[in-house]
mmCIF file of N, CA and C in Angstrom:
data_model
loop_
_atom_site.group_PDB
_atom_site.id
_atom_site.type_symbol
_atom_site.label_atom_id
_atom_site.label_comp_id
_atom_site.label_asym_id
_atom_site.label_seq_id
_atom_site.Cartn_x
_atom_site.Cartn_y
_atom_site.Cartn_z
ATOM 1 N N MET A 220 -9.504 -46.406 -37.441
ATOM 2 C CA MET A 220 -10.313 -45.258 -37.793
ATOM 3 C C MET A 220 -11.105 -44.778 -36.591
ATOM 4 N N ASN A 221 -11.613 -45.702 -35.814
ATOM 5 C CA ASN A 221 -12.381 -45.353 -34.632
ATOM 6 C C ASN A 221 -11.517 -44.584 -33.640
ATOM 7 N N ARG A 222 -10.247 -45.003 -33.510
ATOM 8 C CA ARG A 222 -9.340 -44.303 -32.603
ATOM 9 C C ARG A 222 -9.111 -42.866 -33.048
ATOM 10 N N ARG A 223 -9.009 -42.676 -34.352
ATOM 11 C CA ARG A 223 -8.822 -41.313 -34.874
ATOM 12 C C ARG A 223 -10.004 -40.429 -34.524
ATOM 13 N N ASN A 224 -11.176 -40.941 -34.659
ATOM 14 C CA ASN A 224 -12.383 -40.167 -34.347
ATOM 15 C C ASN A 224 -12.429 -39.815 -32.859
ATOM 16 N N ILE A 225 -12.061 -40.751 -32.022
ATOM 17 C CA ILE A 225 -12.049 -40.502 -30.577
ATOM 18 C C ILE A 225 -10.999 -39.447 -30.246
ATOM 19 N N LEU A 226 -9.810 -39.600 -30.811
ATOM 20 C CA LEU A 226 -8.743 -38.628 -30.578
ATOM 21 C C LEU A 226 -9.143 -37.251 -31.081
ATOM 22 N N TRP A 227 -9.722 -37.199 -32.279
ATOM 23 C CA TRP A 227 -10.146 -35.919 -32.853
ATOM 24 C C TRP A 227 -11.225 -35.268 -31.983
ATOM 25 N N SER A 228 -12.144 -36.033 -31.479
ATOM 26 C CA SER A 228 -13.204 -35.511 -30.604
ATOM 27 C C SER A 228 -12.619 -34.957 -29.311
ATOM 28 N N ALA A 229 -11.647 -35.667 -28.763
ATOM 29 C CA ALA A 229 -11.017 -35.210 -27.519
ATOM 30 C C ALA A 229 -10.267 -33.904 -27.743
ATOM 31 N N VAL A 230 -9.521 -33.819 -28.823
ATOM 32 C CA VAL A 230 -8.766 -32.592 -29.129
ATOM 33 C C VAL A 230 -9.727 -31.437 -29.383
ATOM 34 N N SER A 231 -10.801 -31.688 -30.095
ATOM 35 C CA SER A 231 -11.798 -30.641 -30.373
ATOM 36 C C SER A 231 -12.448 -30.137 -29.086
ATOM 37 N N ALA A 232 -12.795 -31.064 -28.208
ATOM 38 C CA ALA A 232 -13.420 -30.685 -26.941
ATOM 39 C C ALA A 232 -12.463 -29.859 -26.086
ATOM 40 N N LEU A 233 -11.196 -30.266 -26.062
ATOM 41 C CA LEU A 233 -10.186 -29.522 -25.305
ATOM 42 C C LEU A 233 -10.022 -28.116 -25.875
ATOM 43 N N GLY A 234 -9.977 -28.008 -27.187
ATOM 44 C CA GLY A 234 -9.854 -26.696 -27.838
ATOM 45 C C GLY A 234 -11.048 -25.806 -27.533
ATOM 46 N N ALA A 235 -12.238 -26.372 -27.556
ATOM 47 C CA ALA A 235 -13.450 -25.595 -27.253
ATOM 48 C C ALA A 235 -13.434 -25.101 -25.813
ATOM 49 N N ALA A 236 -13.015 -25.974 -24.888
ATOM 50 C CA ALA A 236 -12.949 -25.578 -23.475
ATOM 51 C C ALA A 236 -11.919 -24.476 -23.273
ATOM 52 N N LEU A 237 -10.773 -24.607 -23.923
ATOM 53 C CA LEU A 237 -9.724 -23.593 -23.808
ATOM 54 C C LEU A 237 -10.197 -22.270 -24.386
ATOM 55 N N GLY A 238 -10.870 -22.311 -25.504
ATOM 56 C CA GLY A 238 -11.397 -21.091 -26.125
ATOM 57 C C GLY A 238 -12.427 -20.410 -25.244
ATOM 58 N N ALA A 239 -13.277 -21.196 -24.600
ATOM 59 C CA ALA A 239 -14.301 -20.631 -23.713
ATOM 60 C C ALA A 239 -13.666 -19.955 -22.514
ATOM 61 N N SER A 240 -12.619 -20.563 -21.956
ATOM 62 C CA SER A 240 -11.980 -19.946 -20.787
ATOM 63 C C SER A 240 -11.273 -18.659 -21.177
ATOM 64 N N ARG A 241 -10.693 -18.606 -22.369
ATOM 65 C CA ARG A 241 -10.057 -17.364 -22.845
ATOM 66 C C ARG A 241 -11.089 -16.284 -23.084
ATOM 67 N N ALA A 242 -12.241 -16.644 -23.623
ATOM 68 C CA ALA A 242 -13.304 -15.678 -23.856
ATOM 69 C C ALA A 242 -13.798 -15.094 -22.538
ATOM 70 N N GLN A 243 -13.916 -15.952 -21.519
ATOM 71 C CA GLN A 243 -14.355 -15.476 -20.213
ATOM 72 C C GLN A 243 -13.323 -14.518 -19.630
ATOM 73 N N ALA A 244 -12.051 -14.842 -19.748
ATOM 74 C CA ALA A 244 -10.987 -13.992 -19.224
ATOM 75 C C ALA A 244 -10.983 -12.648 -19.934
ATOM 76 N N ALA A 245 -11.287 -12.631 -21.213
ATOM 77 C CA ALA A 245 -11.288 -11.386 -21.975
ATOM 78 C C ALA A 245 -12.434 -10.470 -21.562
ATOM 79 N N THR A 246 -13.551 -11.039 -21.065
ATOM 80 C CA THR A 246 -14.689 -10.212 -20.673
ATOM 81 C C THR A 246 -14.602 -9.731 -19.233
ATOM 82 N N GLU A 247 -13.688 -10.293 -18.445
ATOM 83 C CA GLU A 247 -13.525 -9.840 -17.068
ATOM 84 C C GLU A 247 -12.890 -8.459 -17.065
ATOM 85 N N ALA A 248 -13.072 -7.728 -15.967
ATOM 86 C CA ALA A 248 -12.525 -6.376 -15.854
ATOM 87 C C ALA A 248 -11.000 -6.418 -15.956
ATOM 88 N N PRO A 249 -10.438 -5.474 -16.703
ATOM 89 C CA PRO A 249 -8.977 -5.443 -16.815
ATOM 90 C C PRO A 249 -8.366 -5.059 -15.471
ATOM 91 N N PRO A 250 -7.138 -5.498 -15.208
ATOM 92 C CA PRO A 250 -6.507 -5.138 -13.941
ATOM 93 C C PRO A 250 -6.301 -3.628 -13.857
ATOM 94 N N SER A 251 -6.374 -3.117 -12.650
ATOM 95 C CA SER A 251 -6.210 -1.687 -12.429
ATOM 96 C C SER A 251 -4.768 -1.268 -12.715
ATOM 97 N N ASN A 252 -4.630 -0.135 -13.366
ATOM 98 C CA ASN A 252 -3.301 0.411 -13.630
ATOM 99 C C ASN A 252 -2.862 1.310 -12.487
ATOM 100 N N ARG A 253 -3.649 1.356 -11.443
ATOM 101 C CA ARG A 253 -3.372 2.201 -10.293
ATOM 102 C C ARG A 253 -2.225 1.602 -9.477
ATOM 103 N N LEU A 254 -1.134 2.335 -9.376
ATOM 104 C CA LEU A 254 0.009 1.868 -8.595
ATOM 105 C C LEU A 254 -0.331 1.816 -7.113
ATOM 106 N N LYS A 255 0.282 0.855 -6.424
ATOM 107 C CA LYS A 255 0.178 0.754 -4.969
ATOM 108 C C LYS A 255 1.593 0.931 -4.434
ATOM 109 N N VAL A 256 1.762 1.903 -3.538
ATOM 110 C CA VAL A 256 3.087 2.244 -3.038
ATOM 111 C C VAL A 256 3.054 2.339 -1.522
ATOM 112 N N VAL A 257 4.079 1.780 -0.881
ATOM 113 C CA VAL A 257 4.219 1.928 0.566
ATOM 114 C C VAL A 257 5.513 2.681 0.850
ATOM 115 N N TYR A 258 5.380 3.737 1.631
ATOM 116 C CA TYR A 258 6.530 4.516 2.092
ATOM 117 C C TYR A 258 6.899 4.044 3.493
ATOM 118 N N HIS A 259 8.173 3.894 3.739
ATOM 119 C CA HIS A 259 8.704 3.414 5.019
ATOM 120 C C HIS A 259 9.420 4.583 5.690
ATOM 121 N N LEU A 260 8.997 4.925 6.910
ATOM 122 C CA LEU A 260 9.588 6.054 7.627
ATOM 123 C C LEU A 260 9.952 5.640 9.043
ATOM 124 N N SER A 261 11.235 5.746 9.357
ATOM 125 C CA SER A 261 11.673 5.479 10.736
ATOM 126 C C SER A 261 12.602 6.572 11.256
ATOM 127 N N ASP A 262 13.194 7.358 10.377
ATOM 128 C CA ASP A 262 14.148 8.400 10.764
ATOM 129 C C ASP A 262 13.422 9.714 11.050
ATOM 130 N N ALA A 263 13.545 10.204 12.278
ATOM 131 C CA ALA A 263 12.857 11.427 12.689
ATOM 132 C C ALA A 263 13.237 12.619 11.810
ATOM 133 N N GLU A 264 14.482 12.677 11.386
ATOM 134 C CA GLU A 264 14.931 13.822 10.581
ATOM 135 C C GLU A 264 14.389 13.791 9.145
ATOM 136 N N LYS A 265 13.742 12.702 8.754
ATOM 137 C CA LYS A 265 13.207 12.599 7.398
ATOM 138 C C LYS A 265 11.699 12.788 7.317
ATOM 139 N N VAL A 266 11.062 13.130 8.425
ATOM 140 C CA VAL A 266 9.599 13.242 8.444
ATOM 141 C C VAL A 266 9.100 14.205 7.370
ATOM 142 N N ASN A 267 9.578 15.439 7.372
ATOM 143 C CA ASN A 267 9.093 16.421 6.394
ATOM 144 C C ASN A 267 9.448 16.024 4.971
ATOM 145 N N PHE A 268 10.621 15.439 4.787
ATOM 146 C CA PHE A 268 11.047 14.996 3.466
ATOM 147 C C PHE A 268 10.100 13.924 2.914
ATOM 148 N N VAL A 269 9.768 12.935 3.743
ATOM 149 C CA VAL A 269 8.893 11.851 3.304
ATOM 150 C C VAL A 269 7.473 12.368 3.054
ATOM 151 N N LEU A 270 6.976 13.224 3.930
ATOM 152 C CA LEU A 270 5.637 13.793 3.712
ATOM 153 C C LEU A 270 5.610 14.600 2.410
ATOM 154 N N GLY A 271 6.686 15.303 2.116
ATOM 155 C CA GLY A 271 6.799 16.035 0.852
ATOM 156 C C GLY A 271 6.823 15.085 -0.336
ATOM 157 N N ASN A 272 7.541 13.971 -0.205
ATOM 158 C CA ASN A 272 7.588 12.958 -1.269
ATOM 159 C C ASN A 272 6.193 12.414 -1.558
ATOM 160 N N ILE A 273 5.446 12.148 -0.508
ATOM 161 C CA ILE A 273 4.094 11.599 -0.691
ATOM 162 C C ILE A 273 3.209 12.618 -1.406
ATOM 163 N N GLN A 274 3.290 13.884 -1.003
ATOM 164 C CA GLN A 274 2.486 14.912 -1.679
ATOM 165 C C GLN A 274 2.904 15.049 -3.138
ATOM 166 N N ASN A 275 4.211 15.033 -3.392
ATOM 167 C CA ASN A 275 4.695 15.106 -4.774
ATOM 168 C C ASN A 275 4.226 13.903 -5.587
ATOM 169 N N HIS A 276 4.171 12.748 -4.967
ATOM 170 C CA HIS A 276 3.712 11.529 -5.639
ATOM 171 C C HIS A 276 2.245 11.682 -6.038
ATOM 172 N N ILE A 277 1.431 12.125 -5.086
ATOM 173 C CA ILE A 277 0.000 12.322 -5.357
ATOM 174 C C ILE A 277 -0.190 13.342 -6.468
ATOM 175 N N ASP A 278 0.516 14.462 -6.376
ATOM 176 C CA ASP A 278 0.409 15.502 -7.401
ATOM 177 C C ASP A 278 0.918 15.006 -8.753
ATOM 178 N N GLY A 279 2.009 14.259 -8.740
ATOM 179 C CA GLY A 279 2.642 13.795 -9.969
ATOM 180 C C GLY A 279 1.809 12.827 -10.785
ATOM 181 N N VAL A 280 0.926 12.085 -10.133
ATOM 182 C CA VAL A 280 0.070 11.136 -10.856
ATOM 183 C C VAL A 280 -1.309 11.710 -11.148
ATOM 184 N N GLY A 281 -1.522 12.962 -10.760
ATOM 185 C CA GLY A 281 -2.801 13.603 -11.073
ATOM 186 C C GLY A 281 -3.851 13.503 -9.997
ATOM 187 N N GLY A 282 -3.457 13.182 -8.779
ATOM 188 C CA GLY A 282 -4.406 13.157 -7.672
ATOM 189 C C GLY A 282 -4.477 11.807 -6.994
ATOM 190 N N PRO A 283 -5.079 11.791 -5.807
ATOM 191 C CA PRO A 283 -5.123 10.564 -5.000
ATOM 192 C C PRO A 283 -5.938 9.435 -5.627
ATOM 193 N N GLU A 284 -6.801 9.762 -6.576
ATOM 194 C CA GLU A 284 -7.597 8.718 -7.208
ATOM 195 C C GLU A 284 -6.778 7.865 -8.188
ATOM 196 N N HIS A 285 -5.534 8.268 -8.443
ATOM 197 C CA HIS A 285 -4.688 7.545 -9.392
ATOM 198 C C HIS A 285 -3.588 6.718 -8.732
ATOM 199 N N VAL A 286 -3.566 6.668 -7.404
ATOM 200 C CA VAL A 286 -2.527 5.924 -6.699
ATOM 201 C C VAL A 286 -3.053 5.489 -5.337
ATOM 202 N N THR A 287 -2.582 4.351 -4.870
ATOM 203 C CA THR A 287 -2.897 3.895 -3.521
ATOM 204 C C THR A 287 -1.602 3.969 -2.731
ATOM 205 N N ILE A 288 -1.618 4.762 -1.663
ATOM 206 C CA ILE A 288 -0.398 4.979 -0.886
ATOM 207 C C ILE A 288 -0.624 4.585 0.565
ATOM 208 N N ALA A 289 0.391 3.938 1.124
ATOM 209 C CA ALA A 289 0.416 3.629 2.548
ATOM 210 C C ALA A 289 1.718 4.206 3.101
ATOM 211 N N LEU A 290 1.664 4.693 4.319
ATOM 212 C CA LEU A 290 2.841 5.176 5.036
ATOM 213 C C LEU A 290 2.952 4.370 6.321
ATOM 214 N N VAL A 291 4.060 3.654 6.466
ATOM 215 C CA VAL A 291 4.290 2.870 7.671
ATOM 216 C C VAL A 291 5.395 3.546 8.462
ATOM 217 N N ILE A 292 5.074 3.896 9.715
ATOM 218 C CA ILE A 292 6.006 4.641 10.564
ATOM 219 C C ILE A 292 6.362 3.812 11.784
ATOM 220 N N HIS A 293 7.648 3.780 12.091
ATOM 221 C CA HIS A 293 8.095 3.127 13.319
ATOM 222 C C HIS A 293 9.356 3.824 13.798
ATOM 223 N N GLY A 294 9.779 3.444 14.988
ATOM 224 C CA GLY A 294 10.999 4.019 15.548
ATOM 225 C C GLY A 294 10.841 5.481 15.921
ATOM 226 N N PRO A 295 11.951 6.205 15.949
ATOM 227 C CA PRO A 295 11.953 7.600 16.404
ATOM 228 C C PRO A 295 11.016 8.519 15.611
ATOM 229 N N ALA A 296 10.752 8.210 14.354
ATOM 230 C CA ALA A 296 9.895 9.074 13.529
ATOM 231 C C ALA A 296 8.474 9.185 14.086
ATOM 232 N N LEU A 297 8.010 8.183 14.802
ATOM 233 C CA LEU A 297 6.634 8.210 15.292
ATOM 234 C C LEU A 297 6.388 9.376 16.247
ATOM 235 N N LYS A 298 7.422 9.821 16.955
ATOM 236 C CA LYS A 298 7.243 10.939 17.895
ATOM 237 C C LYS A 298 6.740 12.199 17.209
ATOM 238 N N ALA A 299 7.076 12.379 15.935
ATOM 239 C CA ALA A 299 6.623 13.559 15.194
ATOM 240 C C ALA A 299 5.113 13.552 14.972
ATOM 241 N N PHE A 300 4.475 12.402 15.206
ATOM 242 C CA PHE A 300 3.046 12.271 14.961
ATOM 243 C C PHE A 300 2.231 12.173 16.252
ATOM 244 N N HIS A 301 2.898 12.361 17.403
ATOM 245 C CA HIS A 301 2.176 12.436 18.673
ATOM 246 C C HIS A 301 1.385 13.742 18.666
ATOM 247 N N SER A 302 0.110 13.682 18.946
ATOM 248 C CA SER A 302 -0.748 14.877 18.915
ATOM 249 C C SER A 302 -0.200 16.002 19.774
ATOM 250 N N ALA A 303 0.296 15.666 20.944
ATOM 251 C CA ALA A 303 0.747 16.677 21.908
ATOM 252 C C ALA A 303 1.954 17.471 21.431
ATOM 253 N N GLN A 304 2.783 16.889 20.561
ATOM 254 C CA GLN A 304 3.990 17.599 20.154
ATOM 255 C C GLN A 304 4.159 17.741 18.652
ATOM 256 N N ALA A 305 3.119 17.420 17.879
ATOM 257 C CA ALA A 305 3.228 17.474 16.421
ATOM 258 C C ALA A 305 3.298 18.912 15.927
ATOM 259 N N ASN A 306 4.153 19.124 14.965
ATOM 260 C CA ASN A 306 4.248 20.399 14.259
ATOM 261 C C ASN A 306 2.915 20.627 13.543
ATOM 262 N N PRO A 307 2.368 21.856 13.579
ATOM 263 C CA PRO A 307 1.081 22.106 12.918
ATOM 264 C C PRO A 307 1.078 21.734 11.430
ATOM 265 N N ASP A 308 2.216 21.928 10.749
ATOM 266 C CA ASP A 308 2.296 21.574 9.334
ATOM 267 C C ASP A 308 2.173 20.066 9.149
ATOM 268 N N VAL A 309 2.805 19.298 10.037
ATOM 269 C CA VAL A 309 2.714 17.834 9.980
ATOM 270 C C VAL A 309 1.265 17.425 10.215
ATOM 271 N N GLY A 310 0.615 18.032 11.191
ATOM 272 C CA GLY A 310 -0.790 17.728 11.475
ATOM 273 C C GLY A 310 -1.687 18.015 10.283
ATOM 274 N N LYS A 311 -1.438 19.131 9.611
ATOM 275 C CA LYS A 311 -2.236 19.501 8.436
ATOM 276 C C LYS A 311 -2.030 18.488 7.306
ATOM 277 N N ARG A 312 -0.776 18.131 7.050
ATOM 278 C CA ARG A 312 -0.487 17.176 5.981
ATOM 279 C C ARG A 312 -1.105 15.806 6.263
ATOM 280 N N VAL A 313 -0.985 15.353 7.507
ATOM 281 C CA VAL A 313 -1.554 14.057 7.886
ATOM 282 C C VAL A 313 -3.073 14.079 7.689
ATOM 283 N N GLY A 314 -3.719 15.160 8.067
ATOM 284 C CA GLY A 314 -5.165 15.283 7.866
ATOM 285 C C GLY A 314 -5.546 15.213 6.398
ATOM 286 N N GLU A 315 -4.768 15.880 5.549
ATOM 287 C CA GLU A 315 -5.042 15.850 4.114
ATOM 288 C C GLU A 315 -4.810 14.453 3.538
ATOM 289 N N PHE A 316 -3.726 13.811 3.972
ATOM 290 C CA PHE A 316 -3.449 12.465 3.485
ATOM 291 C C PHE A 316 -4.551 11.502 3.898
ATOM 292 N N SER A 317 -5.021 11.644 5.114
ATOM 293 C CA SER A 317 -6.086 10.779 5.611
ATOM 294 C C SER A 317 -7.342 10.947 4.745
ATOM 295 N N LYS A 318 -7.683 12.188 4.409
ATOM 296 C CA LYS A 318 -8.842 12.456 3.545
ATOM 297 C C LYS A 318 -8.626 11.881 2.149
ATOM 298 N N ASP A 319 -7.368 11.866 1.692
ATOM 299 C CA ASP A 319 -7.034 11.345 0.360
ATOM 300 C C ASP A 319 -6.968 9.824 0.320
ATOM 301 N N GLY A 320 -7.160 9.166 1.462
ATOM 302 C CA GLY A 320 -7.161 7.712 1.495
ATOM 303 C C GLY A 320 -5.805 7.074 1.735
ATOM 304 N N VAL A 321 -4.813 7.867 2.126
ATOM 305 C CA VAL A 321 -3.509 7.299 2.441
ATOM 306 C C VAL A 321 -3.622 6.514 3.742
ATOM 307 N N GLU A 322 -3.157 5.271 3.735
ATOM 308 C CA GLU A 322 -3.139 4.487 4.969
ATOM 309 C C GLU A 322 -1.972 4.977 5.811
ATOM 310 N N LEU A 323 -2.243 5.375 7.038
ATOM 311 C CA LEU A 323 -1.224 5.842 7.970
ATOM 312 C C LEU A 323 -1.098 4.802 9.069
ATOM 313 N N ALA A 324 -0.059 3.984 8.991
ATOM 314 C CA ALA A 324 0.093 2.878 9.926
ATOM 315 C C ALA A 324 1.224 3.140 10.900
ATOM 316 N N ALA A 325 0.910 3.066 12.177
ATOM 317 C CA ALA A 325 1.903 3.241 13.242
ATOM 318 C C ALA A 325 2.262 1.868 13.800
ATOM 319 N N CYS A 326 3.551 1.627 13.929
ATOM 320 C CA CYS A 326 4.047 0.349 14.444
ATOM 321 C C CYS A 326 3.551 0.123 15.871
ATOM 322 N N GLY A 327 2.901 -1.017 16.088
ATOM 323 C CA GLY A 327 2.408 -1.356 17.424
ATOM 324 C C GLY A 327 3.524 -1.498 18.441
ATOM 325 N N ASN A 328 4.668 -2.039 18.023
ATOM 326 C CA ASN A 328 5.804 -2.185 18.934
ATOM 327 C C ASN A 328 6.358 -0.828 19.355
ATOM 328 N N THR A 329 6.451 0.093 18.400
ATOM 329 C CA THR A 329 6.937 1.440 18.715
ATOM 330 C C THR A 329 5.947 2.170 19.616
ATOM 331 N N MET A 330 4.658 1.963 19.354
ATOM 332 C CA MET A 330 3.648 2.605 20.203
ATOM 333 C C MET A 330 3.805 2.143 21.646
ATOM 334 N N LYS A 331 4.027 0.852 21.852
ATOM 335 C CA LYS A 331 4.242 0.331 23.212
ATOM 336 C C LYS A 331 5.504 0.933 23.821
ATOM 337 N N ALA A 332 6.573 0.974 23.046
ATOM 338 C CA ALA A 332 7.846 1.499 23.547
ATOM 339 C C ALA A 332 7.742 2.976 23.915
ATOM 340 N N GLN A 333 6.931 3.725 23.152
ATOM 341 C CA GLN A 333 6.760 5.149 23.423
ATOM 342 C C GLN A 333 5.581 5.411 24.353
ATOM 343 N N ASN A 334 4.928 4.347 24.789
ATOM 344 C CA ASN A 334 3.804 4.423 25.720
ATOM 345 C C ASN A 334 2.686 5.331 25.189
ATOM 346 N N VAL A 335 2.290 5.091 23.925
ATOM 347 C CA VAL A 335 1.197 5.847 23.318
ATOM 348 C C VAL A 335 0.174 4.889 22.726
ATOM 349 N N THR A 336 -1.039 5.399 22.555
ATOM 350 C CA THR A 336 -2.110 4.661 21.892
ATOM 351 C C THR A 336 -2.513 5.450 20.652
ATOM 352 N N LEU A 337 -3.431 4.916 19.887
ATOM 353 C CA LEU A 337 -3.897 5.630 18.695
ATOM 354 C C LEU A 337 -4.493 6.989 19.043
ATOM 355 N N THR A 338 -5.134 7.089 20.198
ATOM 356 C CA THR A 338 -5.738 8.369 20.592
ATOM 357 C C THR A 338 -4.672 9.427 20.893
ATOM 358 N N ASP A 339 -3.432 9.009 21.144
ATOM 359 C CA ASP A 339 -2.338 9.944 21.390
ATOM 360 C C ASP A 339 -1.690 10.434 20.098
ATOM 361 N N LEU A 340 -2.037 9.784 18.991
ATOM 362 C CA LEU A 340 -1.467 10.158 17.697
ATOM 363 C C LEU A 340 -2.424 11.082 16.957
ATOM 364 N N LEU A 341 -1.914 11.717 15.913
ATOM 365 C CA LEU A 341 -2.764 12.554 15.075
ATOM 366 C C LEU A 341 -3.904 11.711 14.506
ATOM 367 N N PRO A 342 -5.066 12.312 14.273
ATOM 368 C CA PRO A 342 -6.197 11.551 13.733
ATOM 369 C C PRO A 342 -5.865 10.928 12.371
ATOM 370 N N GLY A 343 -6.396 9.743 12.144
ATOM 371 C CA GLY A 343 -6.231 9.074 10.859
ATOM 372 C C GLY A 343 -5.321 7.862 10.898
ATOM 373 N N PHE A 344 -4.631 7.657 12.021
ATOM 374 C CA PHE A 344 -3.706 6.533 12.118
ATOM 375 C C PHE A 344 -4.422 5.236 12.447
ATOM 376 N N VAL A 345 -3.857 4.146 11.936
ATOM 377 C CA VAL A 345 -4.257 2.799 12.324
ATOM 378 C C VAL A 345 -3.027 2.146 12.938
ATOM 379 N N SER A 346 -3.247 1.125 13.721
ATOM 380 C CA SER A 346 -2.133 0.436 14.364
ATOM 381 C C SER A 346 -1.694 -0.769 13.539
ATOM 382 N N ALA A 347 -0.403 -0.847 13.296
ATOM 383 C CA ALA A 347 0.184 -2.046 12.702
ATOM 384 C C ALA A 347 0.546 -2.928 13.893
ATOM 385 N N GLU A 348 -0.447 -3.633 14.407
ATOM 386 C CA GLU A 348 -0.309 -4.352 15.671
ATOM 387 C C GLU A 348 0.812 -5.381 15.689
ATOM 388 N N LYS A 349 1.066 -6.012 14.567
ATOM 389 C CA LYS A 349 2.133 -7.025 14.509
ATOM 390 C C LYS A 349 3.509 -6.390 14.341
ATOM 391 N N GLY A 350 3.523 -5.094 14.116
ATOM 392 C CA GLY A 350 4.781 -4.380 13.929
ATOM 393 C C GLY A 350 4.856 -3.717 12.565
ATOM 394 N N GLY A 351 5.641 -2.656 12.506
ATOM 395 C CA GLY A 351 5.792 -1.909 11.256
ATOM 396 C C GLY A 351 6.432 -2.729 10.153
ATOM 397 N N VAL A 352 7.468 -3.486 10.496
ATOM 398 C CA VAL A 352 8.143 -4.271 9.462
ATOM 399 C C VAL A 352 7.250 -5.396 8.947
ATOM 400 N N VAL A 353 6.408 -5.934 9.812
ATOM 401 C CA VAL A 353 5.462 -6.961 9.376
ATOM 402 C C VAL A 353 4.456 -6.337 8.416
ATOM 403 N N ARG A 354 3.971 -5.135 8.745
ATOM 404 C CA ARG A 354 3.013 -4.448 7.863
ATOM 405 C C ARG A 354 3.653 -4.149 6.511
ATOM 406 N N LEU A 355 4.906 -3.724 6.519
ATOM 407 C CA LEU A 355 5.606 -3.465 5.258
ATOM 408 C C LEU A 355 5.649 -4.731 4.396
ATOM 409 N N ALA A 356 5.979 -5.844 5.004
ATOM 410 C CA ALA A 356 6.057 -7.112 4.270
ATOM 411 C C ALA A 356 4.677 -7.527 3.750
ATOM 412 N N GLU A 357 3.637 -7.336 4.566
ATOM 413 C CA GLU A 357 2.278 -7.669 4.134
ATOM 414 C C GLU A 357 1.895 -6.865 2.897
ATOM 415 N N LEU A 358 2.166 -5.557 2.944
ATOM 416 C CA LEU A 358 1.814 -4.702 1.814
ATOM 417 C C LEU A 358 2.606 -5.076 0.563
ATOM 418 N N GLN A 359 3.876 -5.383 0.735
ATOM 419 C CA GLN A 359 4.680 -5.796 -0.417
ATOM 420 C C GLN A 359 4.151 -7.095 -1.019
ATOM 421 N N SER A 360 3.683 -8.007 -0.176
ATOM 422 C CA SER A 360 3.136 -9.262 -0.689
ATOM 423 C C SER A 360 1.818 -9.033 -1.428
ATOM 424 N N GLN A 361 1.192 -7.875 -1.197
ATOM 425 C CA GLN A 361 -0.052 -7.512 -1.885
ATOM 426 C C GLN A 361 0.220 -6.676 -3.134
ATOM 427 N N GLY A 362 1.493 -6.570 -3.518
ATOM 428 C CA GLY A 362 1.835 -5.857 -4.751
ATOM 429 C C GLY A 362 2.225 -4.409 -4.582
ATOM 430 N N TYR A 363 2.369 -3.946 -3.353
ATOM 431 C CA TYR A 363 2.801 -2.567 -3.129
ATOM 432 C C TYR A 363 4.285 -2.438 -3.465
ATOM 433 N N LEU A 364 4.634 -1.338 -4.101
ATOM 434 C CA LEU A 364 6.033 -1.011 -4.355
ATOM 435 C C LEU A 364 6.594 -0.361 -3.095
ATOM 436 N N TYR A 365 7.799 -0.729 -2.706
ATOM 437 C CA TYR A 365 8.412 -0.272 -1.472
ATOM 438 C C TYR A 365 9.319 0.921 -1.743
ATOM 439 N N LEU A 366 9.097 2.017 -1.009
ATOM 440 C CA LEU A 366 9.939 3.201 -1.107
ATOM 441 C C LEU A 366 10.408 3.596 0.288
ATOM 442 N N ARG A 367 11.706 3.798 0.414
ATOM 443 C CA ARG A 367 12.259 4.305 1.654
ATOM 444 C C ARG A 367 13.169 5.485 1.312
ATOM 445 N N PRO A 368 12.566 6.669 1.288
ATOM 446 C CA PRO A 368 13.356 7.865 0.934
ATOM 447 C C PRO A 368 14.429 8.163 1.973
#
């Protein structure tokens, strides 16, 4: 009989602890339904297409406050974002994306290969110092959905 009481007490205590942890989890803030998306751009001929996709994405979800977007650029596509030779439309879009909170990451390896620094790029860029592909993998490990239009 004594063993039954001990066993019953242990089971009751375990149940109470489990119930308390569930109650705490229920009162914590619910996870954000805000999607996180990373766009991958390396093809120079796709610059306008990808920038259009990003704008359509922002518009489609009802504004930048409903989505977290990152754009990682490497390879030949980065030349389109050099301040000295950027198309005015590209410059305007990049400025708007920067204001909307879009992360604009330039591959550090590509920057070295093209002999440019952040000051040579359109305003709003950050350097993916370990490389564009490393940044893509980091973002994916943080739950970002990967898109390569």
